[in-house]
mmCIF file of C-alpha atoms in Angstrom:
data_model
loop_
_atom_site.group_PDB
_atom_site.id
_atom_site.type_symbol
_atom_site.label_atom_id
_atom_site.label_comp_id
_atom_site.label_asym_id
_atom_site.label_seq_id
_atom_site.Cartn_x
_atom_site.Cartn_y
_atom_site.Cartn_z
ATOM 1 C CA UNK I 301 35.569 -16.758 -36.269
ATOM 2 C CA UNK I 302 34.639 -13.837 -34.542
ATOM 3 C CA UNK I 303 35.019 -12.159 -38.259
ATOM 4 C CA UNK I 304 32.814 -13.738 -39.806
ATOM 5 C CA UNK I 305 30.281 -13.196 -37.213
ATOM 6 C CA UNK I 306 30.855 -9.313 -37.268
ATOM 7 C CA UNK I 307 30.326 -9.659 -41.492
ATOM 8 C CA UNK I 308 27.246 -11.697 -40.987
ATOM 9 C CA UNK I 309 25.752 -8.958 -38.544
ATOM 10 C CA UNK I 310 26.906 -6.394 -41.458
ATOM 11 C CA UNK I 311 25.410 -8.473 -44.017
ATOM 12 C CA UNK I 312 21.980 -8.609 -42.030
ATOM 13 C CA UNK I 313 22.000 -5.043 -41.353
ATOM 14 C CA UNK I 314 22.262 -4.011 -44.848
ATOM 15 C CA UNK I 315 19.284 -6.480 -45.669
ATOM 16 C CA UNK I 316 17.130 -4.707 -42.925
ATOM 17 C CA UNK I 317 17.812 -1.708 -44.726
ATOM 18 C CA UNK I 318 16.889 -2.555 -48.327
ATOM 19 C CA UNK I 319 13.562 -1.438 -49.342
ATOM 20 C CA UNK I 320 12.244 -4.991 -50.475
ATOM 21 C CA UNK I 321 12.710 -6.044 -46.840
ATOM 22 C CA UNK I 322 11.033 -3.143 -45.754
ATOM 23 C CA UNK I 323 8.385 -3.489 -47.918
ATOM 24 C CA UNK I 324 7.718 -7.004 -47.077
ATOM 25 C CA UNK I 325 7.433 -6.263 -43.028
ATOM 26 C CA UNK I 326 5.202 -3.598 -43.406
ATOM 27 C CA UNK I 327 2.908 -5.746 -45.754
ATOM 28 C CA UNK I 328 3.244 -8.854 -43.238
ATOM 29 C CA UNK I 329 2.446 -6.257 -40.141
ATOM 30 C CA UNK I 330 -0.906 -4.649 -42.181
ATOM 31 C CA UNK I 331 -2.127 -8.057 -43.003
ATOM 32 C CA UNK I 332 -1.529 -9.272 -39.985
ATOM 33 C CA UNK I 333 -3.344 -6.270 -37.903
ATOM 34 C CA UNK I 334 -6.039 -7.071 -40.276
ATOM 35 C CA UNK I 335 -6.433 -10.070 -39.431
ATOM 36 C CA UNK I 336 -6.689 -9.511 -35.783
ATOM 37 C CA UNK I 337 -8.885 -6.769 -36.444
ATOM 38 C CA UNK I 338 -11.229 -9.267 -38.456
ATOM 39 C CA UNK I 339 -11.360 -12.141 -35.143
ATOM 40 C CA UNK I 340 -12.151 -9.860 -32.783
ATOM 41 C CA UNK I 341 -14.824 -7.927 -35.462
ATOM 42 C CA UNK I 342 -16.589 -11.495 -35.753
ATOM 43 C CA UNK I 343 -16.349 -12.704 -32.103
ATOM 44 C CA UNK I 344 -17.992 -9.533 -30.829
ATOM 45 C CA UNK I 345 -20.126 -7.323 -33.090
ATOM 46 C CA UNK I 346 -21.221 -9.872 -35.692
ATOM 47 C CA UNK I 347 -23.320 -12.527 -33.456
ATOM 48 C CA UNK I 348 -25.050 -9.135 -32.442
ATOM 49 C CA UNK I 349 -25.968 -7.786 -35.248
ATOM 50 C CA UNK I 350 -27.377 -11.602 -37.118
ATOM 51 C CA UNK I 351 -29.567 -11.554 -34.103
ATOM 52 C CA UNK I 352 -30.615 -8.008 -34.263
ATOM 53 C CA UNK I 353 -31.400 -8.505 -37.812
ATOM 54 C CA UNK I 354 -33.549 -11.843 -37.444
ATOM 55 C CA UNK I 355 -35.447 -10.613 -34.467
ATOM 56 C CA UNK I 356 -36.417 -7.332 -36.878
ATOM 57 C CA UNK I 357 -37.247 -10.036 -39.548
ATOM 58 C CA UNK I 358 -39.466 -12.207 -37.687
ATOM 59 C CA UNK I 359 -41.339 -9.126 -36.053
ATOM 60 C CA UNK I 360 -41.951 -7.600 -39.331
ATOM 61 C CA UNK I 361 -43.493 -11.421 -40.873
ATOM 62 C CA UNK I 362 -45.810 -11.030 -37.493
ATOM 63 C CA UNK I 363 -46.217 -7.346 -38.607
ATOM 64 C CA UNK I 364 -47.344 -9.391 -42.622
ATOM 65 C CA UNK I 365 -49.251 -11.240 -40.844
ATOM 66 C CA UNK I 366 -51.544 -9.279 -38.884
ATOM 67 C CA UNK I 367 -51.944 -7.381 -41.890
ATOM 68 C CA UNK I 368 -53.184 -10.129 -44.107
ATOM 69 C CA UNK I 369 -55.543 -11.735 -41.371
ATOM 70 C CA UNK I 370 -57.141 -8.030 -40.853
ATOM 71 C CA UNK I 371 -58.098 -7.777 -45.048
ATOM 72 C CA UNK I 372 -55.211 -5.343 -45.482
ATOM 73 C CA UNK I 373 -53.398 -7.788 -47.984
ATOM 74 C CA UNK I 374 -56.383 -10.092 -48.974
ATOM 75 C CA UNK I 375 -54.514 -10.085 -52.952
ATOM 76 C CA UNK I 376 -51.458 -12.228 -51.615
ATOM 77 C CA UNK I 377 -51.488 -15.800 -51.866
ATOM 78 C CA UNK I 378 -50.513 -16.424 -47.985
ATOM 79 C CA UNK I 379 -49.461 -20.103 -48.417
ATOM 80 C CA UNK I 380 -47.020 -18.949 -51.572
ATOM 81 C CA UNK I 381 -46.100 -15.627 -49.321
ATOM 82 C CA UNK I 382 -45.135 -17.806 -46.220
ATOM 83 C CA UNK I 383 -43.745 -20.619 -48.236
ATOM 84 C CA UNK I 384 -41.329 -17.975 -49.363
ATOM 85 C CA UNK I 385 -40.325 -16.254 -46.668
ATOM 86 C CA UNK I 386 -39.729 -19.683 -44.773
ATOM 87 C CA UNK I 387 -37.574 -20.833 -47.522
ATOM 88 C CA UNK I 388 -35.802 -17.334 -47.628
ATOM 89 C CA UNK I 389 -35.075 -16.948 -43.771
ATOM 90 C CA UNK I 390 -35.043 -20.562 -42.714
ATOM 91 C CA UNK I 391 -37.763 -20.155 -40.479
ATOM 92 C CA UNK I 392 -40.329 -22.685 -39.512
ATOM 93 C CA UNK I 393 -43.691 -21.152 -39.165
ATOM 94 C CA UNK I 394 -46.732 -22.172 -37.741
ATOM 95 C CA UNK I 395 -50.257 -20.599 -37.214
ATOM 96 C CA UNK I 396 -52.779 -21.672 -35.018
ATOM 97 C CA UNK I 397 -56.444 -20.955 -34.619
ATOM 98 C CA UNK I 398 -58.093 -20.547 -31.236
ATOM 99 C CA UNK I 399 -59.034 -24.428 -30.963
ATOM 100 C CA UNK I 400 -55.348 -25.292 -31.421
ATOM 101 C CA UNK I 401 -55.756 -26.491 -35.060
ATOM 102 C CA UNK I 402 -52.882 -26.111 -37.417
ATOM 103 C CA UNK I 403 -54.216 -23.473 -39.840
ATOM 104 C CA UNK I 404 -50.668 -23.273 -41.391
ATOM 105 C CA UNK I 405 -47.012 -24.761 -40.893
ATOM 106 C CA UNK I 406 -44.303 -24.715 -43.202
ATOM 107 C CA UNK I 407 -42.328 -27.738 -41.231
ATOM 108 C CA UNK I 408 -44.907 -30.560 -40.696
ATOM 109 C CA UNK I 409 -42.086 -31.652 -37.883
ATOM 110 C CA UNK I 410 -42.467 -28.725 -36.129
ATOM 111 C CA UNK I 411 -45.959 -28.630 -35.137
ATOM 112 C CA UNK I 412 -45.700 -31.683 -33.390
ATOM 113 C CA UNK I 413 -43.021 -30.596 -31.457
ATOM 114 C CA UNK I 414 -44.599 -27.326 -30.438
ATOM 115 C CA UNK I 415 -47.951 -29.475 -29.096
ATOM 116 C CA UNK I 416 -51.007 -27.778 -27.617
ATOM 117 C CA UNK I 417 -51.095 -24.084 -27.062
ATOM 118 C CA UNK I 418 -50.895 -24.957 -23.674
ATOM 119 C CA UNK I 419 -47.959 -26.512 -23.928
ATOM 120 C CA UNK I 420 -46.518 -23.979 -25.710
ATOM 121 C CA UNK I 421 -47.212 -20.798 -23.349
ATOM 122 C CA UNK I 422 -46.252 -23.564 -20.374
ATOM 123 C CA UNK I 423 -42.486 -23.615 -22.136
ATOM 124 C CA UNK I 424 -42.305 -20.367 -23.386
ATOM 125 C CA UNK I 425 -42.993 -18.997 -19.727
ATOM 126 C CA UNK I 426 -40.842 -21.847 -18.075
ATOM 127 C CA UNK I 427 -38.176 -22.494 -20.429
ATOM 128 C CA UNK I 428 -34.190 -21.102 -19.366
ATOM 129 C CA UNK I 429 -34.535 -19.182 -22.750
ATOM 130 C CA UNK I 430 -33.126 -15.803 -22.790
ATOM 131 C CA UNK I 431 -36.313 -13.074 -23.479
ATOM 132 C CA UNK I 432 -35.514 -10.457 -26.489
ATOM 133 C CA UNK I 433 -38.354 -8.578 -26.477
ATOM 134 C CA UNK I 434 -41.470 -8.748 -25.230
ATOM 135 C CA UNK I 435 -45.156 -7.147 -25.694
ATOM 136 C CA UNK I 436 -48.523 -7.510 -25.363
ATOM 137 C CA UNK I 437 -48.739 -9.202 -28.639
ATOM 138 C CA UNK I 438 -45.398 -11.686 -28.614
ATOM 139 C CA UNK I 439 -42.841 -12.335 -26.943
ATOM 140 C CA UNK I 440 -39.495 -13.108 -28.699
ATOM 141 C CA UNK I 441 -36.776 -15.544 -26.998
ATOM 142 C CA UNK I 442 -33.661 -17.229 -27.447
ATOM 143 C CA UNK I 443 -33.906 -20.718 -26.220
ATOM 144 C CA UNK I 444 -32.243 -24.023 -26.735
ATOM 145 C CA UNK I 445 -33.920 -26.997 -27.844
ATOM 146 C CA UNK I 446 -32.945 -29.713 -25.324
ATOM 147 C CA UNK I 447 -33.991 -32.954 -28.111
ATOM 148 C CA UNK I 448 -31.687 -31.955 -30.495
ATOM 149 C CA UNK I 449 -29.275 -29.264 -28.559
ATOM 150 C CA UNK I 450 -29.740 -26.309 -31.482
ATOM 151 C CA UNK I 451 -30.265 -22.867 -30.084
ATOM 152 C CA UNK I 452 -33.799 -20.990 -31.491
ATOM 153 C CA UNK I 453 -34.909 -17.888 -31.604
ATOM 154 C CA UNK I 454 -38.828 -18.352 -31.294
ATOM 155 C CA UNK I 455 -41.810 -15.895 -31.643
ATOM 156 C CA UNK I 456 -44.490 -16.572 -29.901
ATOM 157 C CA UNK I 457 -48.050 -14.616 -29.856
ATOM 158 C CA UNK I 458 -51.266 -14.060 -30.343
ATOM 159 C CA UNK I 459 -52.427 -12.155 -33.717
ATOM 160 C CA UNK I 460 -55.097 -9.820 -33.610
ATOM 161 C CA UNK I 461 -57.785 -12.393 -35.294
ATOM 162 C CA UNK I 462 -57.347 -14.203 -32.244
ATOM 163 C CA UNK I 463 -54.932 -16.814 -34.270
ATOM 164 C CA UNK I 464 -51.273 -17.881 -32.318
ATOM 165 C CA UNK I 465 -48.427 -17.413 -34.249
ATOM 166 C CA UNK I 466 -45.175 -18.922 -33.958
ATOM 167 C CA UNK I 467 -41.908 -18.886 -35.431
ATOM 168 C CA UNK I 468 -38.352 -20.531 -34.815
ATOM 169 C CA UNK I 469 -35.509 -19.968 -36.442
ATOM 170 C CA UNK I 470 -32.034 -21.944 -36.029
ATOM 171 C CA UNK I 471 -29.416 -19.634 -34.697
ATOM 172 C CA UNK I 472 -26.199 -22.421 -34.653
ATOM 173 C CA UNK I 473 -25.147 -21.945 -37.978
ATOM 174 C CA UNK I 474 -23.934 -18.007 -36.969
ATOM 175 C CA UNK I 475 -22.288 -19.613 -33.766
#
């Protein structure tokens, strides 16, 4: 018994030391750290980055914008230009004059669940929502929608022609 044991270790010995064993736990160990590598990548540094990168996008529509209302851009077809760029970014956008009328919204849902401007600024300034950045011209937050439990990322603020501008964009489908 006790031979056959000790040529069984042998035999196992010499198969850890052929090359095409070797071969094939090095390749299982590289994937593998790869892999690992890849989780912790996407758990930490790439939720970051999609939100860095839609905050820059949304400031630089507001950035559009403000050019177009101030005769910069008069050429561009703004319905066409925001129709776009909604469609592009998945981004409901809405623009308001200073009487609360809906100049422009690319979701007709969505301006009747933003309401007044009133009570918009009420729960932007009230809201739990986490603030991004903030100026004198908008203020960007993360916030969660309580009515249908999606998280946002919403710009909110006033362009320079007086007109409000706001913008939401769905953040779940990165989570």
């Amino acid at each position: 018994m006790s031979q056959k044991r000790g040529k069984r270790i042998e035999c196992i010995k010499r198969l850890f030391h052929s090359v095409k064993v070797k071969l094939f736990l090095t390749l299982c160990a590289t994937v593998l750290c790869i892999i690992i590598f890849l989780i912790i990548l996407n758990s930490f540094a790439l939720e970051k980055f999609y939100l860095y990168s839609k905050e820059n996008t949304i400031k630089d529509v507001y950035k559009q914008l403000n050019d177009y209302y101030n005769g910069k851009d008069h050429e561009l077809d703004l319905e066409s230009e925001l129709e776009k760029i909604a469609i592009k970014n998945n981004f409901d956008i809405l623009i308001k004059d200073n009487n609360g009328i809906n100049l422009y919204t690319t979701n007709k849902n969505f301006s009747t669940v933003i309401g007044s401007i009133n009570d918009i600024l009420d729960r932007i300034n009230t809201s739990g929502g986490k603030e991004l950045e903030s100026n004198e011209n908008y203020t960007i937050k993360k916030q969660r929608d309580i009515k249908n439990g999606l998280t946002y990322m919403m710009l909110s603020g006033k362009m320079e022609n007086g007109y409000f501008l706001y913008i939401r964009i769905p953040l779940n489908s990165i989570q």
